[in-house]
CSV table of C-alpha atoms in Angstrom, one decimal:
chain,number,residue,atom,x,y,z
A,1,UNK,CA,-28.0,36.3,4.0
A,2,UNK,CA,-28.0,39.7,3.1
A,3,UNK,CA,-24.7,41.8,3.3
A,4,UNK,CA,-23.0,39.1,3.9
A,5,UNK,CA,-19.7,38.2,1.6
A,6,UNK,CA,-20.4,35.7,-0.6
A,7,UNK,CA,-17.9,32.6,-1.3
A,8,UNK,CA,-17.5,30.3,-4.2
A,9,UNK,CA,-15.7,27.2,-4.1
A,10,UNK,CA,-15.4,25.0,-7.1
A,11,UNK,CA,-14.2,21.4,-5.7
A,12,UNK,CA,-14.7,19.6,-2.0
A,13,UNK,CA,-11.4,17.5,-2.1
A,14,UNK,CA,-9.2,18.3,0.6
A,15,UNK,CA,-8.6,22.1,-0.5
A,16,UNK,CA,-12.2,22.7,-1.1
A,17,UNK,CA,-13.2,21.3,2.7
A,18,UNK,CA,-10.4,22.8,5.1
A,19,UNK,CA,-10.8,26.2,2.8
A,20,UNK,CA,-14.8,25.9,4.3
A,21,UNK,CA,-13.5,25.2,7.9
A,22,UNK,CA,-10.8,27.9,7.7
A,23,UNK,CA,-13.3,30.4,6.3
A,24,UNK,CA,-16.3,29.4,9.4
A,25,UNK,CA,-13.6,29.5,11.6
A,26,UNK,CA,-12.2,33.2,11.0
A,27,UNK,CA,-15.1,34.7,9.6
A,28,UNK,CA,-18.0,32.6,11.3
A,29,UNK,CA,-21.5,34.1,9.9
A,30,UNK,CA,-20.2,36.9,8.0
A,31,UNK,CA,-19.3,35.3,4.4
A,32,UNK,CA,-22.6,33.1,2.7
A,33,UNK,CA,-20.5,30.1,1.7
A,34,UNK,CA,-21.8,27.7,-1.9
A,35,UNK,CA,-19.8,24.7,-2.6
A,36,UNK,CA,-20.2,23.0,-5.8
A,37,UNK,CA,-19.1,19.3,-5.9
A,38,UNK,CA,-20.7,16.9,-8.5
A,39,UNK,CA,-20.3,14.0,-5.5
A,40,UNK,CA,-21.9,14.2,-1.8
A,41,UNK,CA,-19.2,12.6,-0.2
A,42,UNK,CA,-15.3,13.1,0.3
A,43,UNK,CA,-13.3,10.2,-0.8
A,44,UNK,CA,-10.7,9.6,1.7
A,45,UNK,CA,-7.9,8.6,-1.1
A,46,UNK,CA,-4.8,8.0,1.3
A,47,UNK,CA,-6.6,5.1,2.1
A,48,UNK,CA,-8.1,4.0,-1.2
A,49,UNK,CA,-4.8,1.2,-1.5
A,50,UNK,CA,-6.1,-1.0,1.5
A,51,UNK,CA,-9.9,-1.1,0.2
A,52,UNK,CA,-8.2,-2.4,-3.1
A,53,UNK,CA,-7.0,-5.5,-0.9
A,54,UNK,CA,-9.7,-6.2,1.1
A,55,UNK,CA,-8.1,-4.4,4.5
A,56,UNK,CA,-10.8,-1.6,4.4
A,57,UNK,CA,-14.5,-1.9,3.4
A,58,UNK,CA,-14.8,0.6,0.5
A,59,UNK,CA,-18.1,2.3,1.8
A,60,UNK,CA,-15.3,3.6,5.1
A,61,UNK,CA,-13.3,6.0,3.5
A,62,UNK,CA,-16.5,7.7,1.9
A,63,UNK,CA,-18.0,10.5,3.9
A,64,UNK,CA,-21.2,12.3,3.3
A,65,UNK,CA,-20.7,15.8,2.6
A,66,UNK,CA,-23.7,16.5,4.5
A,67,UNK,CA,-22.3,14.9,7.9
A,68,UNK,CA,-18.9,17.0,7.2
A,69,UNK,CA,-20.5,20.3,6.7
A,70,UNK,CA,-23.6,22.3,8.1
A,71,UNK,CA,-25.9,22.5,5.1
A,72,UNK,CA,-27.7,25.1,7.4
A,73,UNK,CA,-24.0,27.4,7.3
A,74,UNK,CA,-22.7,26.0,4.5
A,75,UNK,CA,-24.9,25.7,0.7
A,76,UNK,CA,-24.0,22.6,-0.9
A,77,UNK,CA,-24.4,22.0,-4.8
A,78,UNK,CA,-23.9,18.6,-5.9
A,79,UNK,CA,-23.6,19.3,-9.4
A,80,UNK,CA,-21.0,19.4,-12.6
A,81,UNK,CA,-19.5,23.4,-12.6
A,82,UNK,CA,-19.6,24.3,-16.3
A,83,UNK,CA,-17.7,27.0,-16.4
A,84,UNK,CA,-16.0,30.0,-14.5
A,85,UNK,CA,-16.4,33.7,-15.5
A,86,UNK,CA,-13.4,35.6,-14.3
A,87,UNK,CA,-14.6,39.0,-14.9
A,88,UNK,CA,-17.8,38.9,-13.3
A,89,UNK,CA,-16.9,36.5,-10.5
A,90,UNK,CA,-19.5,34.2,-11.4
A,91,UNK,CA,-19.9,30.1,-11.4
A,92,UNK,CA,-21.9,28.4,-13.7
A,93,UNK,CA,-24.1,25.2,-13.6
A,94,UNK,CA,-26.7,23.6,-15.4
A,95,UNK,CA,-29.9,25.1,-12.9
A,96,UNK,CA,-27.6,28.4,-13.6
A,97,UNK,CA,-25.2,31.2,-12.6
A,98,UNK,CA,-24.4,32.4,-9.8
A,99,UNK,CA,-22.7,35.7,-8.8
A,100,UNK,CA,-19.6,35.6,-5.8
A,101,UNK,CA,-17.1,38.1,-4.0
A,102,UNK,CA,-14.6,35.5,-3.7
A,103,UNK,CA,-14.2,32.5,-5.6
A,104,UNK,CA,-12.2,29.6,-4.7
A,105,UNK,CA,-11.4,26.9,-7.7
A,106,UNK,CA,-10.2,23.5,-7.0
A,107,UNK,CA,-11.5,20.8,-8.7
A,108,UNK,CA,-8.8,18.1,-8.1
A,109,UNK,CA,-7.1,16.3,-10.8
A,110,UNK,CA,-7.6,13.5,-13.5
A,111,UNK,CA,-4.9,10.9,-14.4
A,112,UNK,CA,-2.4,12.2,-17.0
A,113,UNK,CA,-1.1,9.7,-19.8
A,114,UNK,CA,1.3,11.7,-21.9
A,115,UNK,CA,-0.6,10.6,-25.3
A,116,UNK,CA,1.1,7.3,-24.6
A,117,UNK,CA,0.0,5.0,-27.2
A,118,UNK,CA,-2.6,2.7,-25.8
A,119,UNK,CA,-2.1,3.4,-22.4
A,120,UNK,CA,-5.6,5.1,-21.3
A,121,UNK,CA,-7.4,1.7,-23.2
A,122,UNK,CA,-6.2,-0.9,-21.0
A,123,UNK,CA,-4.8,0.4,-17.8
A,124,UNK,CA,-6.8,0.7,-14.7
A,125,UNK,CA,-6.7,4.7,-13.3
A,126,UNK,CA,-6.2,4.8,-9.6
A,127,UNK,CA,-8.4,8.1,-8.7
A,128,UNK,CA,-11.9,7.1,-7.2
A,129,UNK,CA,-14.0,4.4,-6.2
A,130,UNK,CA,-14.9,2.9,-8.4
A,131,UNK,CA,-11.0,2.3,-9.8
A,132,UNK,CA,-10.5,0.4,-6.4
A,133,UNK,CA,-13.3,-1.4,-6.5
A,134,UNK,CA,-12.3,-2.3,-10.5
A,135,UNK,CA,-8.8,-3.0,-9.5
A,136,UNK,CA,-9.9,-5.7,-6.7
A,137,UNK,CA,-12.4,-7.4,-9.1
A,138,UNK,CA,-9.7,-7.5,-11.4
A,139,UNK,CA,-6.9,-8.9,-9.2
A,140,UNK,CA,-9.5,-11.7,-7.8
A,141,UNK,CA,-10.4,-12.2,-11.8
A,142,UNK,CA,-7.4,-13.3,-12.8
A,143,UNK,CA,-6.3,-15.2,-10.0
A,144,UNK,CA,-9.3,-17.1,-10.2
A,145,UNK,CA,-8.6,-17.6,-14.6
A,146,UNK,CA,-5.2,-18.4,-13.9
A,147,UNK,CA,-6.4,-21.8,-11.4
A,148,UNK,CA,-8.3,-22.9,-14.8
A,149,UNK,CA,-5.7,-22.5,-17.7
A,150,UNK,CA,-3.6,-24.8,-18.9
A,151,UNK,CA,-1.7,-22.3,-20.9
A,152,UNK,CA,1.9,-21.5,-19.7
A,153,UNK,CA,1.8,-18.2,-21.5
A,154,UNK,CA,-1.6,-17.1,-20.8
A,155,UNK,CA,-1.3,-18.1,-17.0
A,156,UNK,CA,2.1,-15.5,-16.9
A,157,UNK,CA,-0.1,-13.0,-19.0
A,158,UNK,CA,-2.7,-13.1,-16.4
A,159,UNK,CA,-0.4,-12.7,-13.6
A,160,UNK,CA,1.4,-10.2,-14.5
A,161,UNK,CA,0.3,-7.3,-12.3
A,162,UNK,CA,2.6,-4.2,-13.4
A,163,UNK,CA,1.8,-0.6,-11.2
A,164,UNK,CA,3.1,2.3,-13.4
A,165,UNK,CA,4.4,5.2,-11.0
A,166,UNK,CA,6.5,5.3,-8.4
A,167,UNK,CA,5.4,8.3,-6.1
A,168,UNK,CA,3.1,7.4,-2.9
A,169,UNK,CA,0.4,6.3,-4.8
A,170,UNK,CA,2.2,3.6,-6.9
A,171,UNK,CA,4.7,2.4,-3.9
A,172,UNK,CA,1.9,2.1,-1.7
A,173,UNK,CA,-0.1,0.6,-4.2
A,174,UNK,CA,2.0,-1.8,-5.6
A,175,UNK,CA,3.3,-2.9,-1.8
A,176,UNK,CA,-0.4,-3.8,-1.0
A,177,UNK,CA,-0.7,-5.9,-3.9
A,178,UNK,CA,2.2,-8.0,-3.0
A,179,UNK,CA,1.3,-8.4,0.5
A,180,UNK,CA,-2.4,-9.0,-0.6
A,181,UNK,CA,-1.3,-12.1,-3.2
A,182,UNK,CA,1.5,-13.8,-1.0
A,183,UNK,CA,-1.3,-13.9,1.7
A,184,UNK,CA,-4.4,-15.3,-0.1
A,185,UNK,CA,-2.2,-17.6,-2.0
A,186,UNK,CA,-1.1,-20.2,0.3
A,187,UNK,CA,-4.6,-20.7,1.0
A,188,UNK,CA,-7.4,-19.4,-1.8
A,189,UNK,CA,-4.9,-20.6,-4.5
A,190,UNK,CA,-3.1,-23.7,-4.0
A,191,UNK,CA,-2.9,-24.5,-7.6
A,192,UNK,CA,-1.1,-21.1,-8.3
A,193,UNK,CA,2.8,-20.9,-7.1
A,194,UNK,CA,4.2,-17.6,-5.7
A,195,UNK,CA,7.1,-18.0,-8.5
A,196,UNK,CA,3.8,-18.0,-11.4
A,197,UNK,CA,2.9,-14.2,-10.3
A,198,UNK,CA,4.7,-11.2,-11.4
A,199,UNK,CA,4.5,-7.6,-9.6
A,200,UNK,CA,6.6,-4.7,-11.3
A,201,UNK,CA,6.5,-1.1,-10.4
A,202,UNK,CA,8.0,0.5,-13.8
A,203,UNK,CA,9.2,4.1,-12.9
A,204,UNK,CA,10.3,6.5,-16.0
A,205,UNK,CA,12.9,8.6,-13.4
A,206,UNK,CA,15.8,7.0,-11.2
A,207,UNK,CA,14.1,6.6,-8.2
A,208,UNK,CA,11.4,5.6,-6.3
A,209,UNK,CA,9.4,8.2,-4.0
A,210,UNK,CA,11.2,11.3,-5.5
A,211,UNK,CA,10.1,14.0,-3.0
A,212,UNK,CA,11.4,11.9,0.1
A,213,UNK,CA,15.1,11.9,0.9
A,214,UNK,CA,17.7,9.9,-0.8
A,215,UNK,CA,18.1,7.5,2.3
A,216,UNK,CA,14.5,6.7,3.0
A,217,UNK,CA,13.8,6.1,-1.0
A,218,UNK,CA,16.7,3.8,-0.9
A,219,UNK,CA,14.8,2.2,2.1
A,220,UNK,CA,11.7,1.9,0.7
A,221,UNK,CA,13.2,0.9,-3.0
A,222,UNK,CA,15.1,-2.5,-0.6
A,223,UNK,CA,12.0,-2.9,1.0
A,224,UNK,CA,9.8,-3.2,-2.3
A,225,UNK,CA,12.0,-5.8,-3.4
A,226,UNK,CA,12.3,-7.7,-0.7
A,227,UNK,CA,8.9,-8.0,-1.3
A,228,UNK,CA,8.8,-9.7,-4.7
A,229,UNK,CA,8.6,-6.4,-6.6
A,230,UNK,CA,10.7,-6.1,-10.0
A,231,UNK,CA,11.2,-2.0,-9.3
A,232,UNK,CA,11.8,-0.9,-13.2
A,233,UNK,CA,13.7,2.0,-12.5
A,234,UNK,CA,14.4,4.9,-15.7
A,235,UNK,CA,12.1,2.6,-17.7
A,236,UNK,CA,9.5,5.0,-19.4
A,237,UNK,CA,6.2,3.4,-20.9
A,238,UNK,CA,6.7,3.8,-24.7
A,239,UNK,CA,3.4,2.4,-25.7
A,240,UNK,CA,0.6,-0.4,-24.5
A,241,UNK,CA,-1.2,-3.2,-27.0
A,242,UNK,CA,-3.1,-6.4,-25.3
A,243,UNK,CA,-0.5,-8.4,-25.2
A,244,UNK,CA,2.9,-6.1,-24.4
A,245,UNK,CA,3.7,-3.0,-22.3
A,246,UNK,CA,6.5,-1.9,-24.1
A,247,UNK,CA,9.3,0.2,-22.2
A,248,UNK,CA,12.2,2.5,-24.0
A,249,UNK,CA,14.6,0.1,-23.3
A,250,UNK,CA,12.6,-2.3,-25.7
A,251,UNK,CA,11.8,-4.2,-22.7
A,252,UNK,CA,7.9,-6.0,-23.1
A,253,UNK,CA,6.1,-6.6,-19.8
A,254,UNK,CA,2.9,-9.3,-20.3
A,255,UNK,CA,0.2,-6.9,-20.4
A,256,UNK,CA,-2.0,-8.5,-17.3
A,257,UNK,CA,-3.6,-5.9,-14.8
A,258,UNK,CA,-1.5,-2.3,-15.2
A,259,UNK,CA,-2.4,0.4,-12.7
A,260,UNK,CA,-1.4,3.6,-13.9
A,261,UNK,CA,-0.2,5.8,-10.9
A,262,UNK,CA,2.1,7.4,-13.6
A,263,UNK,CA,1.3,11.4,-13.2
A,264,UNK,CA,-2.2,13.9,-13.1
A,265,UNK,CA,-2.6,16.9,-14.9
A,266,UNK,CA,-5.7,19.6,-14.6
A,267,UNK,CA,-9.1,18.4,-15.3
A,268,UNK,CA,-11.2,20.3,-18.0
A,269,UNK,CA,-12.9,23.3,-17.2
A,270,UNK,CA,-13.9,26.3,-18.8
A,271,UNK,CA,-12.7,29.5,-17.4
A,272,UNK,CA,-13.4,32.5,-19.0
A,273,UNK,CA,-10.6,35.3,-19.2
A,274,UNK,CA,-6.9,35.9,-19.7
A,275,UNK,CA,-5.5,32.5,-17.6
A,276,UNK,CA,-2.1,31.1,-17.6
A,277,UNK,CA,-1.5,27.0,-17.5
A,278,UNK,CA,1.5,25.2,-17.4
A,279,UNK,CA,1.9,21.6,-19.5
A,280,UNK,CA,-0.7,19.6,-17.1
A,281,UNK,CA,-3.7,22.3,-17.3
A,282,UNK,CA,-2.4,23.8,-14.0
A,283,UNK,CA,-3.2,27.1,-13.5
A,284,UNK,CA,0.0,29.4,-12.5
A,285,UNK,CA,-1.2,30.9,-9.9
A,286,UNK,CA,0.6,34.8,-8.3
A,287,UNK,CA,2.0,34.6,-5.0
A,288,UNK,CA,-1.2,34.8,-3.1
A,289,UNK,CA,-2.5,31.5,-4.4
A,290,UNK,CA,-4.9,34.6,-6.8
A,291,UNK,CA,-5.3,34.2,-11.0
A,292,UNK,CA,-2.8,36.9,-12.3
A,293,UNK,CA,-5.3,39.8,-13.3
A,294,UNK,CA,-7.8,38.3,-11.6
A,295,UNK,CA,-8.4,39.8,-8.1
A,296,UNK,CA,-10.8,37.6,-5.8
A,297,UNK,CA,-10.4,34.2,-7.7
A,298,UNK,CA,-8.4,31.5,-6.4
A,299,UNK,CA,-6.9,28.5,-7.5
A,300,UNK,CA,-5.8,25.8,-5.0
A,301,UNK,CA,-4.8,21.8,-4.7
A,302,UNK,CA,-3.9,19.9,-7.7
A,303,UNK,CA,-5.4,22.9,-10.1
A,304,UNK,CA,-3.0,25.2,-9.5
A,305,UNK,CA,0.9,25.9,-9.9
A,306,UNK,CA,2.5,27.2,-7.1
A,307,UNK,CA,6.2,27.4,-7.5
A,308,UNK,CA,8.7,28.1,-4.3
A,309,UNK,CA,12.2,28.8,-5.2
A,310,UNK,CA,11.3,28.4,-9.1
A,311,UNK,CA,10.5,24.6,-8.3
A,312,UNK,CA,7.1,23.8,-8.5
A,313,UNK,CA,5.1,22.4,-5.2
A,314,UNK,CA,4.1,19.0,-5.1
A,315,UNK,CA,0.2,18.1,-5.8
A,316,UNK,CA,0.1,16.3,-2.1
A,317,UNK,CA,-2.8,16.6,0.6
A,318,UNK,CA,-0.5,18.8,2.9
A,319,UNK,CA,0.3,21.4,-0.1
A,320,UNK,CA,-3.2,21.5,-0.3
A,321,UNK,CA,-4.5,21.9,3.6
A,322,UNK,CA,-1.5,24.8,4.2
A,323,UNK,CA,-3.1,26.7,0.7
A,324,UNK,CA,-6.7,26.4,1.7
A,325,UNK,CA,-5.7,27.8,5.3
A,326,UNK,CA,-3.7,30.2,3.8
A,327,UNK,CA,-6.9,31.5,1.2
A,328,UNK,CA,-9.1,31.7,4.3
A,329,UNK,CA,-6.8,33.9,6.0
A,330,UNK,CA,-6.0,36.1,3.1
A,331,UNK,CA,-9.7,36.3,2.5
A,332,UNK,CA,-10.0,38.2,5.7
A,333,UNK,CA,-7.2,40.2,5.2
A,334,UNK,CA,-8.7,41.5,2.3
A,335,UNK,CA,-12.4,41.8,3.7
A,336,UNK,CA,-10.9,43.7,6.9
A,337,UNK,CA,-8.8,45.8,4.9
A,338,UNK,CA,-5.3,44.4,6.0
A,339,UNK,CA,-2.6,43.7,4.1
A,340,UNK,CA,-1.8,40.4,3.2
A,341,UNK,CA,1.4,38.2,3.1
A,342,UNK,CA,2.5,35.8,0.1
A,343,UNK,CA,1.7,32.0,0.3
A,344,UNK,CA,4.7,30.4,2.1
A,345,UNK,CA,5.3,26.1,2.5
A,346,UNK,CA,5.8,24.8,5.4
A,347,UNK,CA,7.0,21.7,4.6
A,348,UNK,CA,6.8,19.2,7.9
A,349,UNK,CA,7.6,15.5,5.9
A,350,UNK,CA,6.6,12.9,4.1
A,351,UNK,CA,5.3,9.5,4.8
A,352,UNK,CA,4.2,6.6,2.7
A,353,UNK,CA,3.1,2.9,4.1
A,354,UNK,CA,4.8,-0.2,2.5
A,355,UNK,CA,2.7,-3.3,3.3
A,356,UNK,CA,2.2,-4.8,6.9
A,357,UNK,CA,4.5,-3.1,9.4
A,358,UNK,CA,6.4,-1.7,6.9
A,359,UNK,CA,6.6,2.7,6.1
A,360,UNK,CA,9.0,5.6,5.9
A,361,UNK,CA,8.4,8.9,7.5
A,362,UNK,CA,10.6,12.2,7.6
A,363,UNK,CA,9.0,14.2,10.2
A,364,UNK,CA,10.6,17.5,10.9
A,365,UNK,CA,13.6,16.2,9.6
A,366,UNK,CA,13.3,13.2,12.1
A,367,UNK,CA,13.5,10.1,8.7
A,368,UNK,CA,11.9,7.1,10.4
A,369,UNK,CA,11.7,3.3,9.2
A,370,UNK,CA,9.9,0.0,9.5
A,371,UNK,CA,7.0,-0.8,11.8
A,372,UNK,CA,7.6,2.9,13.8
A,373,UNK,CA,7.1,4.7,10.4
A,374,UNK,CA,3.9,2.2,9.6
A,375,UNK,CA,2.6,3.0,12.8
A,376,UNK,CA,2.9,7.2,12.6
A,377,UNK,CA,1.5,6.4,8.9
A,378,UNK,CA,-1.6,4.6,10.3
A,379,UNK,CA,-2.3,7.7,13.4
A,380,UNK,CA,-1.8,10.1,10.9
A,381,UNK,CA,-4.0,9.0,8.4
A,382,UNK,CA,-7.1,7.8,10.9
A,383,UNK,CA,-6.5,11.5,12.6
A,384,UNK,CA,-6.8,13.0,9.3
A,385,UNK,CA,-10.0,11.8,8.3
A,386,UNK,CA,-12.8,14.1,9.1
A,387,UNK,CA,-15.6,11.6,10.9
A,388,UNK,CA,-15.4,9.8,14.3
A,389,UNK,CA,-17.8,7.1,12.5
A,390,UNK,CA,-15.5,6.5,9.9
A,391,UNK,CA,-12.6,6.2,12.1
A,392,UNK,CA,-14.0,3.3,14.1
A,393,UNK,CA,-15.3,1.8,11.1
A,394,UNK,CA,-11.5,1.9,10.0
A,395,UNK,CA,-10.2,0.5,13.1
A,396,UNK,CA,-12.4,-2.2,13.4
A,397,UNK,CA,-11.4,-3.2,9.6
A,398,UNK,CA,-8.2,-2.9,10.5
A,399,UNK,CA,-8.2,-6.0,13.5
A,400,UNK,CA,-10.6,-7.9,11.3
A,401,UNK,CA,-8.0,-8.2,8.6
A,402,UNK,CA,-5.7,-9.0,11.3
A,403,UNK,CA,-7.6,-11.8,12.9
A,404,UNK,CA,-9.7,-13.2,9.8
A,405,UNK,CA,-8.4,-14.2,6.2
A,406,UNK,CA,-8.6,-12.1,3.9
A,407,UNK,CA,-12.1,-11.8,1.6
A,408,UNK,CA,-11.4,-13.0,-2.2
A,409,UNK,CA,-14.9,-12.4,-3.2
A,410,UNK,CA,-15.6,-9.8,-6.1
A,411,UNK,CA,-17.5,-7.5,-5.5
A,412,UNK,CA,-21.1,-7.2,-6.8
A,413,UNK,CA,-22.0,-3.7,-8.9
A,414,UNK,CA,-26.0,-2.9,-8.6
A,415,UNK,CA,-27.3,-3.0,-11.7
A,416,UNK,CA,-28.2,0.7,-13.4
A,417,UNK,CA,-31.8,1.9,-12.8
């Protein structure tokens, strides 16, 4: 290992991982790579909405970090980074600290609530595992409390299934649900009507997937509520208690299940030095993705700010692939001397699934609806994922579901040890 350049990288989410593949692919055994990740797996979260209804076995969209990358070429740390020294280029752990060339920081994000009153209390967060696997016990829960009361009021309490956020996440989200319920209740639940549940997706702006183009987020808005949905459009969440979600309007929702899908800010951690955030923790970040003052240190993915034409990009999977290709390559640039360019997007679409056979997709321009757009949505997303395993364990879940009714058993947690 010696004289080689050494790499930090803080975070193995999507930025963390294709900045390690872009780095062994351009610089092969010259740079000593150390990723620090308290978790030794990548959660595959485009598909975290289908585990959540029983289309996916959860254990499928996890993969071992160990099976991604070469712990022989690559060092892996799977432990909580305490802090970050700017100045000396240094990370910082609990076994200790450890000096770098380069340092890489993306660590993802955490849900953001705006200090809404009650809102972090009694929603369910939609950003690992174990949220899916809560939100599924909890759907199956109250479906199986709602065949036993004899309580008008409670029984539309329990099933009253709001999904706050209207980006990917909370359209996709909120679709499956709907699909999910209309399906297992014609034959699970029998004693519950279609009419007795209620699905809202409650959205503070006027629109529903924001970043796509007017005409497909008209689509997918028809689509949702063809579905059942009640699509609560410029109604912001004022405040939460256990019996009312309250919107500005002075609208209350029966408090029930509420996925919050709502917005994500920065998580905490401790960086040492003169460093710049914006209102979510983001770090603002110069033009080559480096911390202003701060030569060698990068911040990537949902922990940085990276503004193009004074609008800020959008915390998505592709922002974060194009910045971690684009660190690896300015890397080199800098180790063999060159100049290097500014970060440029390139943006190449958007595409979101809405239940069975159901999407929309801008690619290159090209907007695409309905069961085409479902089907690029599915390709896409089983290319993406980084295992061959994983993707015939997906595929095989996927005509299961098809064939089979669906599972309505919770799930059972091991107990602690």
């Amino acid at each position: 290992m010696k004289n080689k350049i050494k790499i930090g990288i803080v975070g193995c989410g999507f930025a963390g991982l294709f900045t390690v593949s872009g780095l062994r692919k351009k610089l092969k055994d010259k740079v000593d790579i150390t990723i620090f990740d308290r978790n030794n797996y990548l959660l595959y979260t485009p598909m975290m909405h289908e585990v959540a209804t029983g289309s996916l076995n959860a254990r499928h969209i996890v993969v071992p970090l160990r099976e991604i990358l070469d712990p022989r070429k690559v060092n892996i740390r799977c432990e909580e980074v305490l802090s970050v020294d700017l100045k000396d280029r240094s990370i910082n752990t609990a076994t200790g600290k450890q000096l770098f060339d380069y340092i890489v920081v993306a660590p993802g994000s955490v849900s953001n609530f705006y200090g809404i009153p009650g809102v972090e209390e009694r929603c369910i967060t939609f950003k690992n595992i174990t949220d899916v696997v809560r939100l599924r016990n909890e759907i199956i829960t109250v479906l199986e409390k709602a065949t036993l009361s004899r309580n008008a009021e409670e029984k539309a309490r329990l099933l009253s299934i709001s999904v706050a956020g209207a980006g990917c996440t909370g359209c996709e989200v909120v679709a499956e649900i709907a699909q999910f319920i209309s399906i297992i209740l014609k034959r699970g639940y029998p004693e519950i009507e279609p009419s007795d549940v209620t699905i809202n997706l409650i959205e503070a702006s006027g629109k529903v997937l924001p970043s796509f183009p007017e005409y497909l987020s008209g689509v997918a808005l028809e689509r949702l509520r063809e579905s059942g949905i009640k699509v609560r459009l410029n109604s912001p969440i004022t405040g939460v208690d256990d019996k009312c979600i309250m919107l500005k309007d002075g609208t209350c929702i029966p408090t029930g299940i509420l996925v919050w899908a709502a917005g994500i800010k920065a998580p905490e951690l401790l960086m040492s030095g003169n460093v710049k955030k914006d209102t979510s923790g983001r770090i603002i970040v110069d033009a080559s993705l480096q911390v202003p003052g701060n030569p060698g240190v990068y911040s990537i993915g949902d922990f940085a700010r990276t503004e193009e034409g004074g609008r800020p990009l959008a915390s998505t999977a592709s922002v974060a692939v194009q910045q971690a290709a684009y660190v690896a390559g300015d890397i080199k640039d800098r180790i063999e001397k060159r100049k290097s360019k500014p970060f440029k997007f390139n943006y190449r679409g958007d595409m979101a699934s809405l239940g069975f056979m159901s999407g929309v997709s801008e690619v290159y321009g090209i907007k695409i609806k309905g069961f085409p757009a479902w089907m690029l949505w599915k390709i896409f997303k089983l290319a993406m994922l980084p295992r061959y395993k994983n993707r015939f364990q997906i595929m095989a879940d996927w005509i299961i579901t098809w064939l089979f009714k669906r599972d309505t058993s919770r799930f059972i947690e091991p107990p602690c040890r």
